[in-house]
XYZ file of N, CA and C in Angstrom:
735
model
N -4.811 68.740 -26.089
C -3.812 69.691 -26.510
C -2.625 69.765 -25.629
N -1.186 69.224 -25.838
C -0.274 68.840 -24.691
C 0.867 69.715 -25.175
N 1.572 70.148 -24.422
C 2.923 70.745 -24.614
C 4.169 69.820 -25.135
N 4.896 70.166 -25.775
C 5.793 69.358 -26.592
C 7.288 70.368 -27.011
N 8.254 69.471 -26.963
C 9.559 70.403 -27.704
C 9.420 70.859 -29.048
N 9.585 71.981 -29.419
C 9.585 72.436 -30.824
C 10.312 71.161 -31.848
N 11.148 70.670 -31.488
C 12.181 69.489 -32.273
C 11.341 68.063 -32.561
N 10.301 68.210 -31.715
C 9.532 66.816 -31.997
C 9.188 66.505 -33.589
N 9.528 65.320 -33.926
C 9.214 64.786 -35.400
C 7.879 64.481 -35.442
N 6.770 65.056 -35.927
C 5.446 64.878 -36.277
C 5.313 63.952 -37.069
N 5.912 64.152 -38.376
C 5.681 63.132 -39.403
C 6.322 61.843 -39.173
N 7.231 61.726 -38.432
C 8.137 60.338 -38.178
C 6.738 59.755 -36.873
N 6.555 60.631 -35.980
C 5.479 60.041 -34.990
C 4.238 59.353 -35.808
N 3.671 60.219 -36.607
C 2.440 59.683 -37.588
C 2.495 58.224 -38.338
N 4.156 58.223 -39.002
C 4.473 57.371 -39.702
C 4.349 56.222 -38.779
N 4.978 56.056 -37.629
C 5.013 55.130 -36.592
C 3.516 54.621 -36.330
N 2.658 55.739 -36.166
C 1.578 55.114 -35.561
C 0.751 54.338 -36.662
N 1.000 54.474 -37.746
C 0.127 53.710 -38.658
C 0.697 52.295 -38.658
N 1.423 51.887 -38.002
C 2.039 50.802 -37.795
C 1.172 49.914 -36.666
N 0.541 50.852 -35.900
C -0.462 50.212 -34.883
C -1.878 50.829 -35.199
N -2.251 51.190 -36.255
C -3.693 51.820 -36.555
C -4.798 50.329 -36.239
N -4.346 49.218 -36.638
C -5.175 48.251 -36.504
C -5.490 47.650 -34.930
N -4.774 47.977 -34.269
C -4.811 47.661 -32.574
C -5.948 48.030 -32.282
N -6.858 47.351 -31.433
C -8.161 47.721 -30.641
C -8.025 46.831 -29.621
N -8.604 47.597 -28.406
C -8.927 46.867 -27.125
C -10.028 47.517 -26.435
N -10.729 47.266 -25.704
C -11.833 47.728 -24.757
C -11.065 48.717 -23.665
N -9.918 48.299 -23.382
C -9.285 48.634 -22.280
C -8.054 49.658 -22.226
N -7.773 49.827 -23.698
C -6.480 50.783 -24.116
C -7.494 51.708 -25.215
N -6.759 53.084 -24.961
C -7.142 54.252 -25.665
C -6.054 54.703 -26.692
N -5.690 54.246 -27.788
C -4.815 54.546 -28.788
C -4.879 55.767 -29.209
N -3.465 56.486 -29.447
C -3.183 57.668 -29.868
C -3.355 57.056 -31.414
N -4.068 57.916 -32.231
C -4.238 57.730 -33.435
C -3.356 58.727 -34.674
N -3.332 60.035 -34.021
C -2.611 60.922 -34.698
C -2.379 62.142 -33.764
N -1.073 62.846 -34.411
C -0.478 63.934 -33.588
C -0.558 64.967 -34.680
N -0.893 66.303 -34.349
C -0.787 67.419 -35.095
C -0.146 68.483 -34.405
N 0.661 69.299 -35.541
C 1.219 70.384 -34.654
C 0.229 71.473 -34.294
N 0.327 72.357 -33.157
C -0.652 73.375 -33.065
C 0.152 74.467 -33.127
N 0.984 74.784 -32.458
C 2.037 75.657 -32.616
C 3.508 75.306 -32.270
N 4.619 76.278 -31.825
C 5.983 75.566 -31.917
C 5.722 74.748 -30.739
N 5.213 74.865 -29.689
C 5.406 74.464 -28.538
C 4.206 73.359 -27.993
N 3.441 73.258 -29.016
C 2.169 72.372 -28.479
C 1.575 71.502 -29.631
N 1.165 70.329 -29.280
C 0.415 69.491 -30.236
C -0.841 68.979 -29.877
N -1.698 68.702 -30.746
C -3.130 68.060 -30.524
C -2.757 66.620 -30.717
N -3.633 65.854 -30.043
C -3.367 64.459 -29.602
C -4.921 63.623 -29.929
N -4.918 63.056 -31.068
C -6.228 62.534 -31.528
C -6.167 61.015 -30.770
N -7.153 60.691 -29.968
C -7.159 59.343 -29.364
C -8.429 58.518 -29.782
N -8.480 57.257 -29.700
C -9.817 56.473 -29.620
C -10.694 57.296 -28.619
N -11.990 57.116 -28.680
C -12.993 57.825 -27.817
C -13.531 56.832 -26.922
N -13.269 57.122 -25.576
C -13.288 56.513 -24.367
C -14.040 57.623 -23.188
N -14.830 57.635 -22.686
C -15.431 58.487 -21.972
C -15.271 58.088 -20.426
N -15.163 59.008 -19.404
C -14.628 58.762 -18.311
C -13.818 59.761 -17.513
N -13.712 59.701 -16.171
C -12.621 60.848 -15.549
C -11.883 59.842 -15.156
N -10.723 60.658 -14.593
C -9.612 60.120 -14.044
C -9.231 59.072 -12.861
N -8.647 58.026 -13.013
C -8.849 57.117 -11.661
C -8.685 57.777 -10.502
N -7.999 58.775 -10.384
C -7.781 59.526 -9.163
C -9.414 59.621 -8.289
N -10.277 60.215 -8.997
C -11.656 60.487 -8.651
C -12.593 59.317 -8.138
N -11.999 58.353 -8.720
C -12.995 57.033 -8.421
C -12.081 55.994 -7.323
N -10.989 56.073 -6.754
C -10.252 55.254 -5.938
C -10.948 55.286 -4.806
N -11.583 55.955 -4.268
C -12.480 55.436 -3.205
C -13.325 54.643 -3.299
N -14.229 54.570 -4.327
C -15.425 53.675 -4.744
C -14.622 52.241 -4.942
N -13.788 52.460 -5.533
C -12.987 50.740 -5.753
C -12.498 50.487 -4.830
N -12.109 51.250 -3.877
C -11.529 50.607 -2.376
C -12.487 49.843 -1.404
N -13.677 50.726 -1.714
C -14.778 50.143 -0.799
C -15.534 49.108 -1.260
N -15.289 48.306 -2.269
C -15.848 47.323 -2.823
C -14.929 46.284 -3.561
N -14.874 45.186 -3.092
C -13.766 44.119 -3.320
C -14.106 43.628 -4.677
N -15.218 43.244 -5.156
C -15.633 42.724 -6.302
C -15.622 44.041 -7.316
N -15.622 45.232 -7.030
C -15.250 46.251 -7.954
C -13.945 46.210 -8.430
N -13.207 46.241 -7.060
C -11.894 46.627 -7.213
C -10.971 45.265 -8.279
N -11.518 44.121 -7.901
C -10.779 43.386 -8.488
C -11.245 43.110 -10.042
N -12.487 43.362 -10.285
C -13.069 43.637 -11.715
C -11.835 44.459 -12.560
N -11.941 45.741 -11.821
C -11.330 46.768 -12.364
C -9.789 46.307 -12.634
N -9.298 45.794 -11.640
C -7.698 45.507 -11.978
C -7.862 44.594 -13.052
N -8.494 43.511 -13.091
C -8.570 42.243 -14.222
C -8.799 43.229 -15.691
N -9.319 43.847 -15.624
C -9.584 45.198 -16.753
C -8.102 45.695 -17.250
N -7.767 46.222 -16.144
C -6.283 47.137 -16.385
C -5.305 46.146 -17.095
N -5.159 44.794 -16.136
C -4.232 43.679 -16.548
C -4.295 43.139 -18.170
N -6.091 43.125 -18.380
C -5.889 42.582 -19.617
C -5.263 43.533 -20.852
N -5.669 45.081 -20.604
C -5.374 45.863 -21.250
C -3.941 45.927 -21.644
N -3.194 45.838 -20.263
C -1.791 45.857 -20.354
C -1.255 44.607 -21.295
N -1.934 43.351 -20.932
C -1.235 42.249 -21.578
C -1.454 42.297 -23.288
N -2.603 42.926 -23.454
C -2.770 42.920 -25.154
C -1.879 44.098 -25.525
N -1.273 45.017 -24.684
C -0.185 46.017 -25.399
C 0.718 45.228 -25.396
N 1.409 44.549 -24.383
C 2.684 43.642 -24.450
C 2.611 42.718 -25.533
N 1.758 42.097 -25.602
C 1.495 40.995 -26.521
C 1.495 41.448 -28.116
N 1.224 42.813 -28.101
C 1.517 43.366 -29.432
C 2.626 43.939 -29.532
N 3.945 43.874 -28.802
C 4.862 44.399 -28.741
C 5.537 45.759 -28.402
N 4.542 46.215 -27.548
C 4.397 47.865 -27.095
C 4.348 47.383 -25.701
N 4.932 48.781 -24.890
C 5.287 48.962 -23.441
C 4.271 50.488 -23.556
N 3.641 50.522 -22.236
C 3.132 51.696 -22.088
C 4.117 52.944 -21.399
N 4.542 52.440 -20.520
C 5.670 53.151 -19.842
C 5.494 54.539 -19.134
N 3.908 54.788 -18.920
C 3.521 55.901 -17.984
C 2.555 55.788 -17.659
N 2.252 54.686 -17.194
C 0.967 54.170 -16.184
C 1.197 54.726 -14.800
N -0.397 55.668 -14.758
C -0.498 56.320 -13.199
C -1.815 56.679 -13.515
N -2.436 57.330 -12.454
C -3.783 57.626 -12.082
C -4.152 58.699 -13.197
N -3.247 59.311 -13.894
C -3.598 60.322 -14.841
C -3.635 59.721 -16.109
N -3.266 58.761 -16.341
C -3.441 57.819 -17.581
C -4.324 56.590 -17.760
N -5.082 56.683 -16.456
C -6.171 55.774 -16.488
C -7.810 56.218 -16.328
N -8.563 55.946 -17.431
C -9.949 56.675 -17.189
C -10.866 55.679 -16.556
N -12.047 55.990 -15.919
C -12.775 55.114 -15.306
C -14.321 55.636 -15.855
N -15.269 54.869 -16.220
C -16.635 55.106 -16.313
C -17.566 54.077 -15.631
N -18.702 54.312 -15.653
C -19.593 53.472 -15.040
C -20.829 53.179 -16.170
N -21.339 52.305 -16.121
C -22.680 52.186 -17.224
C -23.323 51.151 -16.620
N -24.399 51.388 -16.297
C -25.532 50.711 -15.631
C -24.950 49.643 -14.352
N -24.316 50.343 -13.784
C -23.682 50.140 -12.329
C -22.447 49.410 -12.385
N -21.871 48.995 -13.777
C -20.607 48.378 -14.044
C -19.736 49.571 -14.243
N -18.507 49.188 -13.570
C -17.246 50.125 -13.759
C -16.410 49.512 -15.113
N -15.985 50.531 -15.587
C -15.127 50.327 -16.995
C -14.089 51.115 -16.911
N -12.521 50.573 -16.768
C -11.255 51.169 -16.967
C -10.545 51.101 -18.257
N -9.790 52.131 -18.677
C -8.965 52.020 -19.988
C -7.929 53.019 -19.639
N -6.906 52.553 -20.330
C -5.774 53.310 -20.317
C -5.510 54.393 -21.292
N -5.455 55.473 -21.318
C -5.125 56.443 -22.248
C -3.773 56.786 -22.628
N -3.230 57.432 -23.736
C -1.987 57.695 -24.102
C -1.204 56.551 -24.396
N -1.820 55.800 -25.182
C -1.341 54.527 -25.532
C -0.808 54.679 -26.946
N 0.595 54.036 -27.300
C 0.952 53.778 -28.652
C 2.133 54.692 -28.692
N 2.674 55.523 -27.879
C 3.949 56.235 -27.981
C 5.122 55.691 -27.183
N 5.107 54.669 -26.661
C 6.222 54.262 -25.751
C 7.344 54.169 -26.597
N 7.371 54.135 -28.040
C 8.812 53.852 -28.590
C 9.084 55.203 -29.089
N 8.797 56.313 -28.311
C 9.555 57.218 -28.323
C 10.318 57.987 -26.997
N 10.036 56.841 -26.197
C 10.521 57.122 -24.855
C 12.025 56.417 -24.852
N 12.903 57.459 -25.160
C 14.435 57.130 -25.302
C 15.253 57.210 -23.649
N 15.259 55.768 -23.295
C 15.799 55.753 -21.937
C 17.239 56.706 -21.666
N 17.964 56.724 -23.141
C 19.233 57.223 -23.122
C 19.374 58.649 -23.172
N 17.990 59.233 -23.170
C 18.019 60.562 -23.467
C 16.929 61.309 -22.555
N 16.679 60.571 -21.421
C 15.584 61.574 -20.395
C 16.379 62.554 -19.863
N 15.224 63.339 -19.700
C 15.705 64.877 -19.330
C 15.950 64.442 -17.988
N 16.430 65.738 -17.144
C 16.758 65.790 -15.638
C 15.445 65.355 -14.878
N 15.178 64.375 -14.255
C 14.201 63.688 -13.511
C 13.955 64.567 -12.161
N 14.947 65.377 -11.952
C 14.835 66.111 -10.520
C 14.202 67.368 -10.932
N 13.765 67.402 -12.153
C 13.050 68.879 -12.463
C 11.763 68.552 -11.496
N 11.120 69.561 -11.349
C 9.625 69.527 -10.410
C 8.653 69.171 -11.489
N 8.817 69.260 -12.480
C 7.995 68.997 -13.834
C 7.501 67.432 -13.603
N 8.873 66.884 -13.080
C 8.624 65.329 -13.262
C 7.963 64.670 -11.678
N 7.850 65.786 -10.874
C 7.334 65.233 -9.374
C 6.331 64.018 -9.412
N 5.452 64.602 -10.267
C 4.230 63.390 -9.978
C 4.604 62.055 -10.906
N 5.048 62.280 -12.223
C 5.225 61.029 -13.084
C 6.244 60.138 -12.072
N 7.110 60.720 -11.665
C 8.525 60.006 -11.055
C 7.991 59.031 -9.936
N 6.784 59.424 -9.288
C 6.002 58.485 -8.317
C 5.657 57.030 -8.799
N 5.346 56.990 -10.214
C 4.935 55.891 -10.568
C 6.236 55.074 -11.524
N 7.401 55.528 -11.820
C 7.883 55.277 -12.767
C 9.264 53.834 -12.023
N 9.295 52.934 -12.823
C 10.366 52.071 -12.229
C 11.606 52.469 -11.904
N 12.427 51.758 -11.110
C 13.675 51.969 -10.873
C 14.445 51.940 -12.063
N 14.134 51.036 -13.187
C 15.111 50.767 -14.018
C 14.791 51.866 -15.413
N 13.567 52.331 -15.139
C 13.328 53.717 -15.994
C 14.311 54.993 -15.565
N 14.027 55.201 -14.006
C 14.396 56.373 -13.561
C 16.152 56.262 -13.823
N 16.555 54.942 -13.863
C 18.043 54.713 -13.975
C 18.647 55.013 -15.377
N 17.471 54.706 -16.447
C 17.890 54.949 -17.810
C 18.322 53.632 -18.529
N 18.023 52.329 -17.758
C 18.733 51.238 -18.486
C 17.669 49.951 -18.016
N 17.487 49.284 -18.857
C 16.992 47.604 -18.984
C 15.610 47.739 -18.468
N 14.892 48.691 -18.982
C 13.486 48.900 -18.848
C 12.792 48.113 -19.958
N 11.657 47.408 -19.354
C 10.857 46.482 -20.479
C 9.434 46.554 -20.210
N 8.692 45.185 -20.441
C 7.394 45.497 -20.080
C 6.947 45.118 -18.760
N 8.201 44.553 -18.142
C 7.791 44.650 -16.488
C 8.047 45.823 -15.960
N 8.313 47.046 -16.404
C 8.383 48.360 -15.739
C 6.979 48.555 -15.655
N 6.015 48.358 -16.729
C 4.570 48.284 -16.577
C 3.959 47.876 -15.293
N 4.842 46.753 -15.342
C 3.914 46.098 -13.837
C 4.325 46.712 -13.007
N 5.413 46.954 -12.506
C 5.686 47.935 -11.538
C 5.008 49.125 -11.267
N 4.721 50.217 -12.193
C 3.830 51.229 -12.384
C 2.448 50.715 -11.906
N 2.081 49.595 -12.485
C 0.480 49.098 -12.188
C 0.574 48.933 -10.883
N 1.520 48.142 -9.887
C 1.773 48.060 -8.711
C 1.575 49.042 -7.709
N 2.003 50.273 -8.200
C 1.769 51.415 -7.385
C 0.394 51.958 -7.556
N -0.142 51.977 -8.845
C -1.571 52.060 -8.784
C -2.402 51.637 -8.093
N -2.093 50.298 -7.814
C -3.006 49.508 -7.111
C -2.883 49.695 -5.612
N -1.409 49.898 -5.313
C -1.176 50.392 -3.639
C -2.013 51.471 -3.235
N -1.908 52.539 -4.468
C -2.513 53.825 -4.236
C -4.060 53.693 -4.081
N -4.701 52.996 -4.939
C -6.120 52.580 -5.193
C -6.359 51.907 -3.797
N -5.580 51.053 -3.230
C -6.283 50.081 -2.155
C -5.990 50.848 -0.985
N -4.923 51.786 -0.892
C -4.684 52.722 0.349
C -5.021 53.972 0.455
N -5.346 54.831 -0.999
C -5.080 56.256 -0.899
C -3.981 56.838 -0.644
N -2.678 56.108 -0.527
C -1.720 56.725 -0.589
C -0.324 56.106 -1.632
N 0.469 57.272 -1.757
C 1.455 56.546 -2.802
C 2.795 56.033 -2.072
N 3.296 54.854 -2.396
C 4.393 54.508 -1.418
C 5.551 55.140 -1.472
N 5.867 55.918 -2.477
C 7.077 56.828 -2.553
C 7.188 57.943 -2.725
N 5.711 58.775 -2.121
C 5.505 60.118 -1.989
C 6.585 60.773 -1.251
N 6.976 61.906 -1.754
C 8.178 62.788 -0.969
C 7.962 64.391 -1.676
N 8.112 65.303 -0.731
C 7.963 66.627 -1.023
C 8.673 67.369 -2.284
N 9.781 66.693 -2.833
C 10.403 67.083 -4.265
C 10.648 65.680 -4.731
N 11.092 66.208 -6.014
C 11.163 65.378 -7.133
C 12.421 64.347 -6.550
N 13.485 65.149 -6.354
C 14.627 64.290 -6.075
C 14.745 63.163 -4.714
N 13.400 63.702 -3.800
C 13.191 62.629 -2.855
C 12.180 61.809 -3.160
N 11.514 61.896 -4.392
C 10.822 60.560 -4.956
C 11.549 59.642 -5.677
N 12.736 60.123 -6.299
C 13.442 59.335 -6.952
C 14.408 58.750 -5.988
N 14.814 59.117 -4.787
C 15.900 58.573 -4.158
C 14.621 57.314 -3.358
N 13.490 57.588 -2.890
C 12.765 56.643 -2.563
C 12.275 55.380 -3.354
N 12.103 55.799 -4.700
C 11.890 54.693 -5.587
C 13.066 53.711 -5.858
N 14.455 54.548 -5.831
C 15.795 53.609 -6.290
C 15.903 53.083 -4.511
N 15.626 53.247 -3.332
C 16.383 52.840 -2.345
C 15.370 52.457 -1.010
N 14.066 52.667 -1.267
C 13.194 52.566 -0.072
C 12.147 51.397 -0.693
N 11.792 50.421 0.496
C 11.168 49.297 -0.176
C 9.706 49.939 0.313
N 8.835 49.432 -0.585
C 7.378 49.892 -0.292
C 6.981 49.136 1.082
N 5.780 50.170 1.850
C 5.534 49.650 2.875
C 4.283 48.742 2.327
N 3.813 47.883 3.347
C 2.562 46.672 3.196
C 1.242 47.707 3.039
N 0.793 47.227 2.121
C -0.654 48.060 2.096
C -1.466 47.794 3.101
N -1.380 46.490 3.422
C -2.582 45.969 4.448
C -2.101 46.840 5.982
N -1.167 47.433 5.947
C -0.804 48.145 7.161
C -1.378 49.742 7.058
N -1.617 49.978 6.036
C -2.220 51.266 6.148
C -4.063 51.061 5.758
N -4.440 50.018 5.370
C -5.581 49.730 4.980
C -5.883 48.443 5.211
N -6.590 48.002 6.604
C -6.791 46.848 7.276
C -7.750 45.805 6.417
N -8.211 46.498 5.426
C -9.389 46.013 4.702
C -8.414 45.170 3.403
N -7.110 45.545 3.085
C -6.577 44.915 2.354
C -6.353 43.290 2.529
N -6.455 42.354 1.879
C -6.179 40.946 2.045
C -4.868 40.636 2.285
N -4.579 39.530 2.499
C -3.380 39.095 2.631
C -2.456 38.861 1.216
N -3.637 38.218 0.436
C -3.296 37.996 -1.089
C -2.996 39.027 -1.805
N -3.801 40.160 -1.599
C -3.586 41.279 -2.531
C -2.387 42.112 -2.137
N -2.243 41.954 -0.786
C -0.925 42.938 -0.238
C 0.395 42.150 -0.428
N 0.237 40.640 -0.568
C 1.556 40.070 -1.144
C 1.617 40.462 -2.686
N 0.456 40.416 -3.549
C 0.829 40.478 -4.884
C 1.284 41.648 -5.286
N 1.116 42.797 -4.494
C 1.667 44.236 -4.720
C 2.947 44.346 -4.284
N 3.359 43.525 -3.531
C 4.566 43.667 -2.887
C 5.477 42.990 -4.139
N 4.977 41.805 -4.448
C 5.796 41.248 -5.685
C 5.827 42.328 -6.914
N 4.738 43.145 -7.303
C 4.863 44.061 -8.309
C 5.716 44.953 -8.260
N 6.027 45.534 -6.826
C 7.051 46.600 -6.492
C 8.370 46.118 -6.348
N 8.758 44.852 -6.425
C 10.098 44.211 -6.679
C 11.038 45.320 -7.092
N 11.783 45.805 -6.523
C 13.112 46.438 -7.232
C 13.413 45.765 -8.465
N 13.828 44.634 -8.271
C 14.519 44.090 -9.536
C 13.326 43.560 -10.309
N 13.503 43.592 -11.388
C 11.962 43.389 -12.274
C 12.208 41.960 -12.732
N 13.445 40.944 -12.390
C 13.097 39.470 -12.496
C 12.512 38.979 -11.244
N 12.139 39.652 -10.459
C 11.248 39.174 -9.062
C 9.934 39.266 -8.956
N 9.336 40.498 -10.503
C 8.035 40.641 -10.222
C 7.255 39.615 -11.276
N 5.995 39.548 -11.304
C 5.190 38.600 -11.962
C 5.657 38.670 -13.278
N 5.661 37.508 -14.015
C 6.453 37.423 -15.407
C 5.412 38.095 -16.696
N 4.092 38.411 -16.166
C 3.103 38.956 -17.197
C 2.109 39.772 -16.441
N 1.292 40.648 -17.402
C -0.024 40.979 -16.940
C -1.248 39.868 -16.666
N -0.974 39.011 -17.755
C -1.900 37.952 -17.624
C -1.735 37.315 -16.697
N -0.651 37.036 -15.921
C -0.428 36.073 -14.368
C -1.031 37.174 -13.718
N -0.831 38.338 -13.429
C -1.718 39.257 -12.433
C -3.153 39.024 -12.651
N -3.825 39.184 -13.908
C -5.043 38.962 -13.992
C -5.657 37.835 -13.698
N -4.741 36.375 -13.956
C -5.462 35.268 -13.492
C -5.325 35.479 -11.817
N -4.599 35.304 -11.160
C -4.394 35.694 -9.806
C -5.475 36.547 -9.104
N -5.684 37.915 -9.618
C -6.704 38.414 -9.317
C -7.801 38.216 -9.485
N -8.259 37.504 -10.677
C -9.836 37.017 -11.019
C -9.812 35.800 -9.898
N -8.930 35.167 -9.585
C -9.196 34.089 -8.607
C -9.626 34.420 -7.329
N -9.698 35.885 -6.992
C -10.065 36.500 -5.666
C -11.739 36.768 -5.768
N -12.086 37.070 -7.002
C -13.239 37.367 -6.929
C -14.555 36.056 -6.843
N -15.043 36.500 -5.954
C -15.870 35.482 -5.157
C -16.385 34.110 -6.095
N -16.247 33.180 -5.515
C -16.739 31.829 -6.377
C -16.824 30.695 -5.254
N -18.401 30.587 -5.191
C -18.494 29.459 -3.994
C -17.752 28.319 -3.949
N -17.018 27.940 -5.135
C -16.363 26.707 -5.373
C -14.819 26.614 -4.830
N -14.349 27.964 -4.501
C -12.771 28.301 -4.135
C -13.192 28.702 -2.761
N -12.304 28.050 -1.566
C -12.141 28.363 -0.312
C -11.856 29.859 0.072
N -12.711 30.528 0.851
C -12.671 32.179 1.193
C -11.031 32.231 1.325
N -10.723 33.660 1.202
C -9.563 34.124 1.267
C -9.605 34.960 2.868
N -8.485 35.688 2.976
C -8.562 36.336 4.179
C -9.613 37.674 4.228
N -10.449 37.576 3.468
C -11.495 38.864 3.166
C -10.934 40.250 2.658
N -11.920 41.325 2.443
C -11.209 42.371 2.128
C -10.901 42.391 0.643
N -10.046 43.462 0.430
C -9.848 43.830 -1.335
C -8.333 42.816 -1.851
């Protein structure tokens, strides 16, 4: 159950959700139906995925390079499937990623997938409101400015999640929402390897590319990121990297 404005058109949402009812992916938890609970709340029914939010597993992922890399590849595969299906997420953050563990293997999945088409950039609320303090820490500059958002906006948000998972810190954190927005628009991200010396040169460089302020300078697709990260996973036929995650 989540809060929502009274004017939210539930019937239109459910009609649109029928257009994606056949989409399935192991790393995506699609919204399937929204029902009105009362004037200010709705119930959201999603695919069944067990787990806890990413913020509770960051330390475990950070301490094991292979676990970190495999988790990132899963995230990228989910994002790529979404993009290939003509959708964007536009709300990627630790609170929209579930992590579970089965027989020693980690599994990750995005939740709240399928409603990005209701994200009207021309009708954004006042992002300076304290309600948006945490979401703003993961928003791309183009979403904050209300123009030019596309699938590469998800890659920017993914880069922030990777930075935070690798270092334990958000690169654009500030005490107020206005401070976060100012940092997102005007501040370059620090280098992850300067916060966590176990971050490899390759991962550090990839994160910096993902966090480019101009979307044209980010990787072209999530599949490109997945291929690069997959190449980091130990392979005796490939020369060793600089070590670390």
